[in-house]
Coordinates of N, CA and C in Angstrom, one line a residue:
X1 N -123.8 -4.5 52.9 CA -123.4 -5.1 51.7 C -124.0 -4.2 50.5
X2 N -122.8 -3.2 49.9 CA -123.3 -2.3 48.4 C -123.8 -3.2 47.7
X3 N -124.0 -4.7 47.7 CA -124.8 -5.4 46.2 C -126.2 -5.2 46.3
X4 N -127.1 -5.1 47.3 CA -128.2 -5.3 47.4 C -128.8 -3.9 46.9
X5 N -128.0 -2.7 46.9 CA -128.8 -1.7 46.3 C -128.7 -1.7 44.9
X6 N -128.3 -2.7 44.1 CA -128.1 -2.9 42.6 C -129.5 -2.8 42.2
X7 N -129.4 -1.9 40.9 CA -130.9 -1.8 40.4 C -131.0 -3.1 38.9
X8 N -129.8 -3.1 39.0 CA -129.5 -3.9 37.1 C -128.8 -5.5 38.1
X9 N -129.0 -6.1 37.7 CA -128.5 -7.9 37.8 C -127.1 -7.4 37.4
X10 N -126.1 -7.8 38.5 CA -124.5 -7.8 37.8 C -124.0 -8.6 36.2
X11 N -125.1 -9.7 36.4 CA -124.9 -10.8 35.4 C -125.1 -10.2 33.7
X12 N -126.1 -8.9 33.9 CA -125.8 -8.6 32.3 C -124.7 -7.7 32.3
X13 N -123.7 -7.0 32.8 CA -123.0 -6.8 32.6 C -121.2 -7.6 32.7
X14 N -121.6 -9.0 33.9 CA -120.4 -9.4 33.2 C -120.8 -9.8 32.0
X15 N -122.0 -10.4 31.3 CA -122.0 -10.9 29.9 C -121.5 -10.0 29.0
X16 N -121.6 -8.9 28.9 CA -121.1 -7.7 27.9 C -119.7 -7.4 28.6
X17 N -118.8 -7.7 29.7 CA -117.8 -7.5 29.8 C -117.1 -8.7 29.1
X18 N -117.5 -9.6 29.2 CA -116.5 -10.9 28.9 C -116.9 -10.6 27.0
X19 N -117.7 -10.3 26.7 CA -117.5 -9.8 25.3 C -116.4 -9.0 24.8
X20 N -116.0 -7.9 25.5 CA -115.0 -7.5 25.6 C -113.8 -8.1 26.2
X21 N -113.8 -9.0 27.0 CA -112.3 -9.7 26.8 C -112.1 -10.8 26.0
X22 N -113.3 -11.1 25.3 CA -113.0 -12.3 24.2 C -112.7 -11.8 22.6
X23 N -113.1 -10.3 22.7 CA -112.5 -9.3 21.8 C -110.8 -8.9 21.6
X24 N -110.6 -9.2 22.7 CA -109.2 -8.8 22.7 C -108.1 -9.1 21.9
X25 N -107.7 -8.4 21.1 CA -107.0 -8.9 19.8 C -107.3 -8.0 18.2
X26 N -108.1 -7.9 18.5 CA -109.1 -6.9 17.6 C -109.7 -5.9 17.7
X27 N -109.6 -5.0 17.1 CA -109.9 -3.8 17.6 C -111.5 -3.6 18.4
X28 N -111.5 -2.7 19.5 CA -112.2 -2.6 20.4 C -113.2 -1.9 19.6
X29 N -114.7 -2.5 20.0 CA -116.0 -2.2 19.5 C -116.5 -0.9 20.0
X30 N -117.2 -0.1 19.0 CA -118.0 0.7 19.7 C -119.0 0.3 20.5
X31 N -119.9 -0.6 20.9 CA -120.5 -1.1 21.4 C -120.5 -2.6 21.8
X32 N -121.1 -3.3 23.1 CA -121.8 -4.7 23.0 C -122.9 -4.6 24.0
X33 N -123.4 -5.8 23.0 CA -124.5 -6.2 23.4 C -125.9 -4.5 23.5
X34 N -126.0 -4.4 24.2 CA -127.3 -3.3 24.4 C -126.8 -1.9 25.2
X35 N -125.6 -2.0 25.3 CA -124.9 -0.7 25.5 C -123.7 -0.5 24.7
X36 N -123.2 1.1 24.7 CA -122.1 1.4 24.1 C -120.9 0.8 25.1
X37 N -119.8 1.2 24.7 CA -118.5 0.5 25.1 C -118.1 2.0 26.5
X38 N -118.4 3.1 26.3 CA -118.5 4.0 27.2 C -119.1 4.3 28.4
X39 N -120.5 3.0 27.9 CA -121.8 3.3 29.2 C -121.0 1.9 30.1
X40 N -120.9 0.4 29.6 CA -120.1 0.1 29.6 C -118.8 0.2 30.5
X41 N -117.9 1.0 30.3 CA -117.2 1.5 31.1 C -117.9 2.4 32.9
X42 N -118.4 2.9 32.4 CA -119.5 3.7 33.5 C -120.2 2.7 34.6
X43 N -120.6 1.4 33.8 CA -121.2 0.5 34.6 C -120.2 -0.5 35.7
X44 N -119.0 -0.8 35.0 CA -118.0 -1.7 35.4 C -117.2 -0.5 36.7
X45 N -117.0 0.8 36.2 CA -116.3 1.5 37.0 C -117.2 1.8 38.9
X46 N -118.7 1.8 38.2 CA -119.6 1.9 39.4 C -119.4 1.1 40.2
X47 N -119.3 -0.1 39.6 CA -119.7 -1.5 40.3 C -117.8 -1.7 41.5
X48 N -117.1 -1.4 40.4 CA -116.2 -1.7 41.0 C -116.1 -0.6 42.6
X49 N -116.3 0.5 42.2 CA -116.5 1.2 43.1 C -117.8 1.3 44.2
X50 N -118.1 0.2 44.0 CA -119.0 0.4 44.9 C -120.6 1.1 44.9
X51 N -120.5 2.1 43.7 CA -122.1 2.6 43.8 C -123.2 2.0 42.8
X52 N -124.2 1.9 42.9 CA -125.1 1.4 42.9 C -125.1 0.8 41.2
X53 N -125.5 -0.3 40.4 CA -125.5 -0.8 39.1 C -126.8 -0.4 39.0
X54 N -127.0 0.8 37.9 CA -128.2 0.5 37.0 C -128.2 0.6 36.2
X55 N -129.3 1.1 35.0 CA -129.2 1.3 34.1 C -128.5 2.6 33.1
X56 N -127.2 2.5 32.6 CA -127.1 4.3 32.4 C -126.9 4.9 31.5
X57 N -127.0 6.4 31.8 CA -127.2 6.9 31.0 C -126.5 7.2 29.6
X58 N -126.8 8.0 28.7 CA -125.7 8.5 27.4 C -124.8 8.7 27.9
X59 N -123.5 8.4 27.2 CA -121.9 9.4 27.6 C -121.4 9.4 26.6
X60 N -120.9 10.3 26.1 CA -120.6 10.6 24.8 C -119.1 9.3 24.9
X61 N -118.7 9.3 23.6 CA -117.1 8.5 23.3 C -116.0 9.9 24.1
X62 N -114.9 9.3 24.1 CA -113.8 10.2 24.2 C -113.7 10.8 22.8
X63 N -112.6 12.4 23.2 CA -112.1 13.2 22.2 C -111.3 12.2 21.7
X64 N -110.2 12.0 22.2 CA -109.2 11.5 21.5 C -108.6 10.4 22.6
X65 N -109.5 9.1 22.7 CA -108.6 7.8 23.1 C -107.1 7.8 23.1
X66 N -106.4 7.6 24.2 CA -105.0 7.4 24.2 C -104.9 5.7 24.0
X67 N -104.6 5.7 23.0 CA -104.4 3.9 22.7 C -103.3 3.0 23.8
X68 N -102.3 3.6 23.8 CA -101.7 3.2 24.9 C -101.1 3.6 26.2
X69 N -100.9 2.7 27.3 CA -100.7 3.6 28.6 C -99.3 3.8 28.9
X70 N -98.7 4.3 29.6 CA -97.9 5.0 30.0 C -97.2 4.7 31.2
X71 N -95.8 3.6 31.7 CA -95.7 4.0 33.1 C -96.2 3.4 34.3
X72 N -97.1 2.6 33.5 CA -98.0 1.6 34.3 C -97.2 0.4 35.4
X73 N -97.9 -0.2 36.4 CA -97.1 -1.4 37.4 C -97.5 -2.8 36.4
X74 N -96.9 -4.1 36.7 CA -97.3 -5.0 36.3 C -98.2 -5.6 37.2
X75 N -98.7 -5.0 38.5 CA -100.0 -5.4 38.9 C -100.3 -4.3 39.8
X76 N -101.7 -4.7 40.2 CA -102.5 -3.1 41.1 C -102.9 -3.8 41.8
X77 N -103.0 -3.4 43.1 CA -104.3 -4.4 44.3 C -105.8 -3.6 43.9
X78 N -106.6 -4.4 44.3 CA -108.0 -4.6 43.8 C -108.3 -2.5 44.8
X79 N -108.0 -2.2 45.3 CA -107.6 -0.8 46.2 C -107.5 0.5 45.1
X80 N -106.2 -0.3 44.4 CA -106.1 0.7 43.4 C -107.2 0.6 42.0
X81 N -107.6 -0.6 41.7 CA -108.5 -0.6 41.0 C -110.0 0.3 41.1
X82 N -110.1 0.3 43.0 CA -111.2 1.0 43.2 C -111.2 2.6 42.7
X83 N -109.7 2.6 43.1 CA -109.6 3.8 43.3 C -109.3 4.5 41.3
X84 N -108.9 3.8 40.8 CA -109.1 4.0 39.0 C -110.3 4.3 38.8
X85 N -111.3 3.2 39.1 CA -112.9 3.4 39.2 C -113.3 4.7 39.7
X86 N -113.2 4.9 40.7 CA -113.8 6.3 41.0 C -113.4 7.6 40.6
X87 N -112.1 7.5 40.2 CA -111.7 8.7 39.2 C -112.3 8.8 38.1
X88 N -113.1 7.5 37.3 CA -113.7 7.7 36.1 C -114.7 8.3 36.3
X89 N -115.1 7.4 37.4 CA -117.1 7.9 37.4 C -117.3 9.1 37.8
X90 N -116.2 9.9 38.5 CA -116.4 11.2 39.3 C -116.1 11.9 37.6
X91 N -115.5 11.7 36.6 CA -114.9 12.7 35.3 C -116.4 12.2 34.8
X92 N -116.6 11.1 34.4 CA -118.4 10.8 33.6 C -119.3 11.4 34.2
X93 N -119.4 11.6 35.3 CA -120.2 12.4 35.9 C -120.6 13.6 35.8
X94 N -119.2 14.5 35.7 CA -118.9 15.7 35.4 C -118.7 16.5 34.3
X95 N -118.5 15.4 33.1 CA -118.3 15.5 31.8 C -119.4 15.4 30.5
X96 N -119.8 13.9 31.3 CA -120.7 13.2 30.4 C -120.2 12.9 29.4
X97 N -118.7 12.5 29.7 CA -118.4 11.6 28.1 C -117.2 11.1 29.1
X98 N -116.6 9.7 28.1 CA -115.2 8.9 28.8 C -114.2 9.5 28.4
X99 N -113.5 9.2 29.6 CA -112.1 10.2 29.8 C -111.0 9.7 28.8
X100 N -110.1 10.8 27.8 CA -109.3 10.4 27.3 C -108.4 9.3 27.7
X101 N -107.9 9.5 28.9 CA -107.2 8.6 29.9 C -107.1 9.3 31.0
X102 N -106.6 8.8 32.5 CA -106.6 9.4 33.4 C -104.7 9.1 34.1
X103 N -104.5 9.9 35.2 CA -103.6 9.6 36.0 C -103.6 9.0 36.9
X104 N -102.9 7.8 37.4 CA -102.7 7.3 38.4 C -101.7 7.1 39.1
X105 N -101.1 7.4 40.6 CA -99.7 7.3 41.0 C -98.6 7.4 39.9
X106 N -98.5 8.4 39.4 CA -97.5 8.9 38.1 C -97.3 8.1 36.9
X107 N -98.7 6.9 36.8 CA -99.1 6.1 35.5 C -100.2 7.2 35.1
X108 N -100.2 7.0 33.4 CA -100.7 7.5 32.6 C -102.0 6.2 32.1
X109 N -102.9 5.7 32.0 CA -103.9 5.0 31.9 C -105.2 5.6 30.7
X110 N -104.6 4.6 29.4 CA -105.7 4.7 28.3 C -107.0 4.8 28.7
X111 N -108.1 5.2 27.5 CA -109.2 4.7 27.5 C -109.2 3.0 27.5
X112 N -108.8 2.5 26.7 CA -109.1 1.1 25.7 C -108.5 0.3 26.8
X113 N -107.6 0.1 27.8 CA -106.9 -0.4 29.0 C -108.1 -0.2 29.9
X114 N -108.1 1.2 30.4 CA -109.6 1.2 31.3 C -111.1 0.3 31.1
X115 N -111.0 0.4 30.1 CA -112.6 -0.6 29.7 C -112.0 -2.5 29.4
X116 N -110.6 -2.5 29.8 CA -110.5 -3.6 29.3 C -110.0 -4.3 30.8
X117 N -109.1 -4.0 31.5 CA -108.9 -4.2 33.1 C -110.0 -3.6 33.6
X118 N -111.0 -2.9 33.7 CA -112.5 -3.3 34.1 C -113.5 -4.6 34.2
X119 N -113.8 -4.9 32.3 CA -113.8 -6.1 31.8 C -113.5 -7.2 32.6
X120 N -112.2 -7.3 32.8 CA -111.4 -8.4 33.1 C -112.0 -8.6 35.0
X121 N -112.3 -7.5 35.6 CA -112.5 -7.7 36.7 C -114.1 -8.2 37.0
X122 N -115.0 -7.5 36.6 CA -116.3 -7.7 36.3 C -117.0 -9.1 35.6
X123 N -115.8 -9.5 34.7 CA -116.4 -10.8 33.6 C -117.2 -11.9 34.2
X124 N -116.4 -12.0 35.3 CA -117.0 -13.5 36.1 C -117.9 -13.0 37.4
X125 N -118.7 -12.0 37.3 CA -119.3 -11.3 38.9 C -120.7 -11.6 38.5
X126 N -120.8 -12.8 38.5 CA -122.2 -13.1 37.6 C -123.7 -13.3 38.6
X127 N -123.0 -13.0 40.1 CA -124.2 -13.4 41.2 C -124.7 -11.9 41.5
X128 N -125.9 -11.7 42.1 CA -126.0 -10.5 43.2 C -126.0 -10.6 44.2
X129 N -125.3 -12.0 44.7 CA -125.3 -12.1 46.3 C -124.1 -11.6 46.7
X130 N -122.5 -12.0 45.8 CA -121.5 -11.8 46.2 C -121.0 -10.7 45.4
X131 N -119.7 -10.4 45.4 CA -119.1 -9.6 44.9 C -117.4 -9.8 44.6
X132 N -117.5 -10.7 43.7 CA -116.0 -11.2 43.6 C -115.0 -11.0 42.8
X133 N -114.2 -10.2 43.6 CA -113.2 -9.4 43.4 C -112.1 -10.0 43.7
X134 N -110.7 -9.9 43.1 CA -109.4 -10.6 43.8 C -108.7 -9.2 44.5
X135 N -107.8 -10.0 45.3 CA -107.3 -9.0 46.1 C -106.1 -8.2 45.4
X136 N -105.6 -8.6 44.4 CA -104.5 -8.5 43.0 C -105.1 -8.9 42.4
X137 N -104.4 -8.1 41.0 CA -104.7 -8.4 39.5 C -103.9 -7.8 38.8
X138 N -103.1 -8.4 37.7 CA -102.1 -7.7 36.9 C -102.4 -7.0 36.1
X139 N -102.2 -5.6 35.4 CA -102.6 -5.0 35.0 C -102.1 -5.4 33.1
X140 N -103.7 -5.6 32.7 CA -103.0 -5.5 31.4 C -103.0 -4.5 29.8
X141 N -103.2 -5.0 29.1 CA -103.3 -3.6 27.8 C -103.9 -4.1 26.3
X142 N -104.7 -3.5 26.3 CA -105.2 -3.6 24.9 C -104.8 -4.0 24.1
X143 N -104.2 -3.3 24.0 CA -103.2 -2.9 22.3 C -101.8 -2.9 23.0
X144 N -100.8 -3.5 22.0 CA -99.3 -3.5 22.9 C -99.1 -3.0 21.1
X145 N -97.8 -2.4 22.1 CA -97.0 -1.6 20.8 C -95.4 -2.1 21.6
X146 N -94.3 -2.7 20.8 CA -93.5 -3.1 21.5 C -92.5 -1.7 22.0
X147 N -92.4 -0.4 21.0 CA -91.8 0.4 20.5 C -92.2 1.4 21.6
X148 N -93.5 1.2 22.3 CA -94.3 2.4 22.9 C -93.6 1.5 24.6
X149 N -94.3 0.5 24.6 CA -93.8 -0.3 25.8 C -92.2 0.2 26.5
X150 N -91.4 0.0 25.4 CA -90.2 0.4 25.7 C -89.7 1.7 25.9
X151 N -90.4 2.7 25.7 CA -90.0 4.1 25.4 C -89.9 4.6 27.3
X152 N -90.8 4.1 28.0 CA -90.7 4.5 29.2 C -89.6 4.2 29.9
X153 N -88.8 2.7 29.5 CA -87.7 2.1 29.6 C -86.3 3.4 29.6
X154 N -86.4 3.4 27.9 CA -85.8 4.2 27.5 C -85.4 5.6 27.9
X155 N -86.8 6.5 28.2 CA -86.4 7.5 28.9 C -85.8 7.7 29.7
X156 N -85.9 6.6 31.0 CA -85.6 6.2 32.4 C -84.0 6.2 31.9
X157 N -83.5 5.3 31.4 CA -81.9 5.1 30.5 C -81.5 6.6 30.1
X158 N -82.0 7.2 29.7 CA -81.8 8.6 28.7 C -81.5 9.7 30.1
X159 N -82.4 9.5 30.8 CA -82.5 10.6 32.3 C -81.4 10.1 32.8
X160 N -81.1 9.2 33.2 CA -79.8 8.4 34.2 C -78.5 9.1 33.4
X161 N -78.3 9.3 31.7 CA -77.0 9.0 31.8 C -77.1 10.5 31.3
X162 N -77.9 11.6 30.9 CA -78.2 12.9 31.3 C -77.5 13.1 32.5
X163 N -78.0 12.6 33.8 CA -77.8 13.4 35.4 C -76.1 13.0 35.2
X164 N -75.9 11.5 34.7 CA -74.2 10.9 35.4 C -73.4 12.0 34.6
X165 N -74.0 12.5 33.1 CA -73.0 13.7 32.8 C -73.1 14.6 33.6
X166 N -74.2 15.6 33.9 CA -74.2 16.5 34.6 C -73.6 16.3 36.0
X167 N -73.7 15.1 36.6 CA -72.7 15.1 37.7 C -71.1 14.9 37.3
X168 N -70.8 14.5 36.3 CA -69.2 14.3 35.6 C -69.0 15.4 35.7
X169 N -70.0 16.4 34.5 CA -69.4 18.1 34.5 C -68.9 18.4 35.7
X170 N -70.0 18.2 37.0 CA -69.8 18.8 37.7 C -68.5 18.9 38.6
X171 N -68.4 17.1 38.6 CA -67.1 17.0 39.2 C -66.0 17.3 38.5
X172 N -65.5 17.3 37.7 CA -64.9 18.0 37.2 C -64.6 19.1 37.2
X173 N -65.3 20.0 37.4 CA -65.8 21.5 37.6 C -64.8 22.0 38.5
X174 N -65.4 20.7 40.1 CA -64.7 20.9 41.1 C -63.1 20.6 41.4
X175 N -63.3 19.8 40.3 CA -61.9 19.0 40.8 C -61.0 20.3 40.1
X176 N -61.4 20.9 38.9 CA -60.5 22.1 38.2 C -60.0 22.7 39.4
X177 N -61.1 23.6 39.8 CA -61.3 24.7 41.5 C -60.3 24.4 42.0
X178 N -60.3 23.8 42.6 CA -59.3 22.3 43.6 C -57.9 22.6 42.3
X179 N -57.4 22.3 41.9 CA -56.4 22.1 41.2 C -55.8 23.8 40.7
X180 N -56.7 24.3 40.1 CA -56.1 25.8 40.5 C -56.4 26.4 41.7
X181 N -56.5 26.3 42.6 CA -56.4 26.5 43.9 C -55.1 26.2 44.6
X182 N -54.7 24.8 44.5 CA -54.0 24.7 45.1 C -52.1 25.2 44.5
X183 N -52.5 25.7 42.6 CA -51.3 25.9 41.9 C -51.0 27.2 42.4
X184 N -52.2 27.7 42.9 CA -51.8 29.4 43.2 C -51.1 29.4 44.3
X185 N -51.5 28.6 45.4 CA -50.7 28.6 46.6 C -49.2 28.0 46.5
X186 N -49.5 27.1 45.7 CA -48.3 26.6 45.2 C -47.2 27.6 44.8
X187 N -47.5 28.1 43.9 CA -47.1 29.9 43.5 C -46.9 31.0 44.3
X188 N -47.7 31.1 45.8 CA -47.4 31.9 46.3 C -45.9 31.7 47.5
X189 N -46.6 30.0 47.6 CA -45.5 29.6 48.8 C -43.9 29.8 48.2
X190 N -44.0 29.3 46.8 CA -42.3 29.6 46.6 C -42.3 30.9 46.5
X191 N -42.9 31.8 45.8 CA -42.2 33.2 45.6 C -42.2 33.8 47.2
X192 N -43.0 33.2 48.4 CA -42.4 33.1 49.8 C -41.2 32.9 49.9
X193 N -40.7 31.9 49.4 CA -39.5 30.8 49.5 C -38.1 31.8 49.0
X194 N -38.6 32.2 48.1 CA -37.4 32.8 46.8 C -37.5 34.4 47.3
X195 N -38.5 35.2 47.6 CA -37.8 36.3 47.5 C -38.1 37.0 49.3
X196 N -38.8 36.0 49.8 CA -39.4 36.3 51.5 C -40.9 37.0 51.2
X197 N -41.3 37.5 52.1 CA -42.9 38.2 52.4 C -42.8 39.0 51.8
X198 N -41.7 40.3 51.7 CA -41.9 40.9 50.9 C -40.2 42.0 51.5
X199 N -39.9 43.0 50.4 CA -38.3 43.7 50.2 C -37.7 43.5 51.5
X200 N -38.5 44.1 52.8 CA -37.4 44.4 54.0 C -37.1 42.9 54.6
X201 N -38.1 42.0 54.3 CA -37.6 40.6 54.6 C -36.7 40.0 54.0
X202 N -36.7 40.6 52.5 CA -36.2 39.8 51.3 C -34.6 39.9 51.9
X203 N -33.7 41.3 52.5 CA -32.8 41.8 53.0 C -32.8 41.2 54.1
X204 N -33.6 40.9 54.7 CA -32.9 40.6 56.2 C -32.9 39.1 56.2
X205 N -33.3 38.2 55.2 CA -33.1 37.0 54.6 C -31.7 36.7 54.1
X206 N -30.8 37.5 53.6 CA -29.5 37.8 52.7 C -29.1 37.7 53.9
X207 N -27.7 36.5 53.9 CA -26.2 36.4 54.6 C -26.0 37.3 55.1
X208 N -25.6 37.6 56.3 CA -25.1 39.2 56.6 C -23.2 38.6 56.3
X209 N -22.5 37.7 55.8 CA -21.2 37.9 56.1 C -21.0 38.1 54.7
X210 N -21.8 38.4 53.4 CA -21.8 39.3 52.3 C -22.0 40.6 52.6
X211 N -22.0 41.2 53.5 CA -22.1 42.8 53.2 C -21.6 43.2 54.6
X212 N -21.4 42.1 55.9 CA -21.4 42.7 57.3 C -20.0 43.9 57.3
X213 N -18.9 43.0 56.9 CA -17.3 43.5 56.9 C -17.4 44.8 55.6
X214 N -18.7 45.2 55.2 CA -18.5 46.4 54.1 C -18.9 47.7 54.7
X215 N -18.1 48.3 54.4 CA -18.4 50.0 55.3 C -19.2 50.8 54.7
X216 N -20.3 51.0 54.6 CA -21.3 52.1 54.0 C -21.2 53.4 54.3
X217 N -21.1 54.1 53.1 CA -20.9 55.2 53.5 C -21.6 55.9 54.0
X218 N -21.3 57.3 54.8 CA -22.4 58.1 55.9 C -23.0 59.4 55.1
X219 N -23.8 59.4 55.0 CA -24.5 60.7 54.4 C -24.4 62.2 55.0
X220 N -23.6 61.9 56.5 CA -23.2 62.9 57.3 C -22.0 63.6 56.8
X221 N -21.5 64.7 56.5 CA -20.4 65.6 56.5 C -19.4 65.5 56.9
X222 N -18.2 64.8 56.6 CA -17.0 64.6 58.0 C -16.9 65.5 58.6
X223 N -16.4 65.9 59.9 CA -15.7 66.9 60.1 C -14.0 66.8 60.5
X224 N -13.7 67.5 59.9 CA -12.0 68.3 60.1 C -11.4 68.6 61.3
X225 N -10.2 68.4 61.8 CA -9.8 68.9 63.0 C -8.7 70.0 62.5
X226 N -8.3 70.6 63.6 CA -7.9 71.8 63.2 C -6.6 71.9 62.2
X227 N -5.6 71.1 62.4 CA -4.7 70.5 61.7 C -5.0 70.6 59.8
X228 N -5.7 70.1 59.8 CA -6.8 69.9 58.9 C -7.4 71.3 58.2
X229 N -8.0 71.8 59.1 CA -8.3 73.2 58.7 C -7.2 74.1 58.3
X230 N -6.4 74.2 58.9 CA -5.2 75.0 58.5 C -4.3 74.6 57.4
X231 N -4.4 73.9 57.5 CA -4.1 73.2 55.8 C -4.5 73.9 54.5
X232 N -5.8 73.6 54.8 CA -6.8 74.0 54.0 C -6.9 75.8 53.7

């Protein structure tokens, strides 16, 4: 059981978490109670994850808070929460200050969301015997922007009717191919039709009882019999 190596009582941190979700509505504090809102974060992310609660240390604020997230599910199993958690504390760790936002399964995840679906998880963990967690929990958001909410909507809409042209072009493309394709053969079969494969067919396609009964002349020399010669 990871509770028992807790150095800090869980209970002063849900007190300063539930400060933060009774904040909600109002802009988020730099601090409560006897920590900043970043150490805070550091404490709730441990806990959720499993390593030890104590007391901790400085972390600087983020560069630049992403106010809102990105792409997000309308719920996460308590799995993925863990797993949110340990991406923070492994960046605080590494950093020493809270992460602008982080990535998750192709969600984008604020600061001000992270400290606040932490919060929300933590608020009521008020024993050190247990550790009570739900197995789900809907994911929620700080700050709602109706305009930002929808934009991921939107793009999704924007990308779909992007591809259905580029597949229209496409078909179309094909269906041209196909259409001149088939006008050429078209083209080639009658002038098949009309003049044959090609001259010596074109003649031997022609009626022979237009020209059979016609006597062509011989390029050979007649010759004369003697009658003939003496004449001459």
């Amino acid at each position: 059981d990871l509770i028992v190596y807790h150095k800090l009582d869980p209970k002063y941190l849900a007190e300063d978490s539930k400060k933060i979700v009774d904040g909600h509505g109002s802009d988020m504090q730099e601090s409560y109670g006897s920590y900043t809102t970043q150490q805070l974060l550091y404490m709730s992310a441990s806990y959720i994850g499993g390593y030890a609660l104590e007391v901790p240390g400085e972390f600087g604020a983020p560069d630049n808070p992403q106010k809102y997230s990105s792409f997000t599910k309308g719920e996460y199993s308590f799995n993925d929460y863990y797993n949110m958690a340990d991406i923070v504390v492994d960046y605080m760790d590494e950093h020493g200050k809270a992460p602008d936002s982080i990535n998750y399964k192709g969600a984008t995840i604020g600061y001000y969301d992270l400290v606040y679906n932490f919060a929300l998880l933590t608020e009521d963990d008020t024993s050190a015997s247990t550790m009570n967690f739900p197995s789900e929990m809907g994911f929620h958001k700080y700050y709602s922007d109706f305009l930002f909410e929808i934009l991921p909507i939107g793009l999704i809409i924007v990308a779909i009717i992007v591809i259905l042209l580029i597949v229209r072009s496409i078909i179309k493309r094909i269906k041209r191919r196909i259409r001149r394709r088939k006008e050429r053969k078209y083209r080639k079969r009658m002038q098949r039709e009309r003049y044959g494969r090609n001259p010596r067919q074109f003649h031997r396609n022609i009626d022979s009882r237009y020209y059979s009964d016609y006597d062509y002349p011989s390029n050979k020399p007649k010759r004369l019999n003697r009658q003939e010669r003496r004449r001459r």
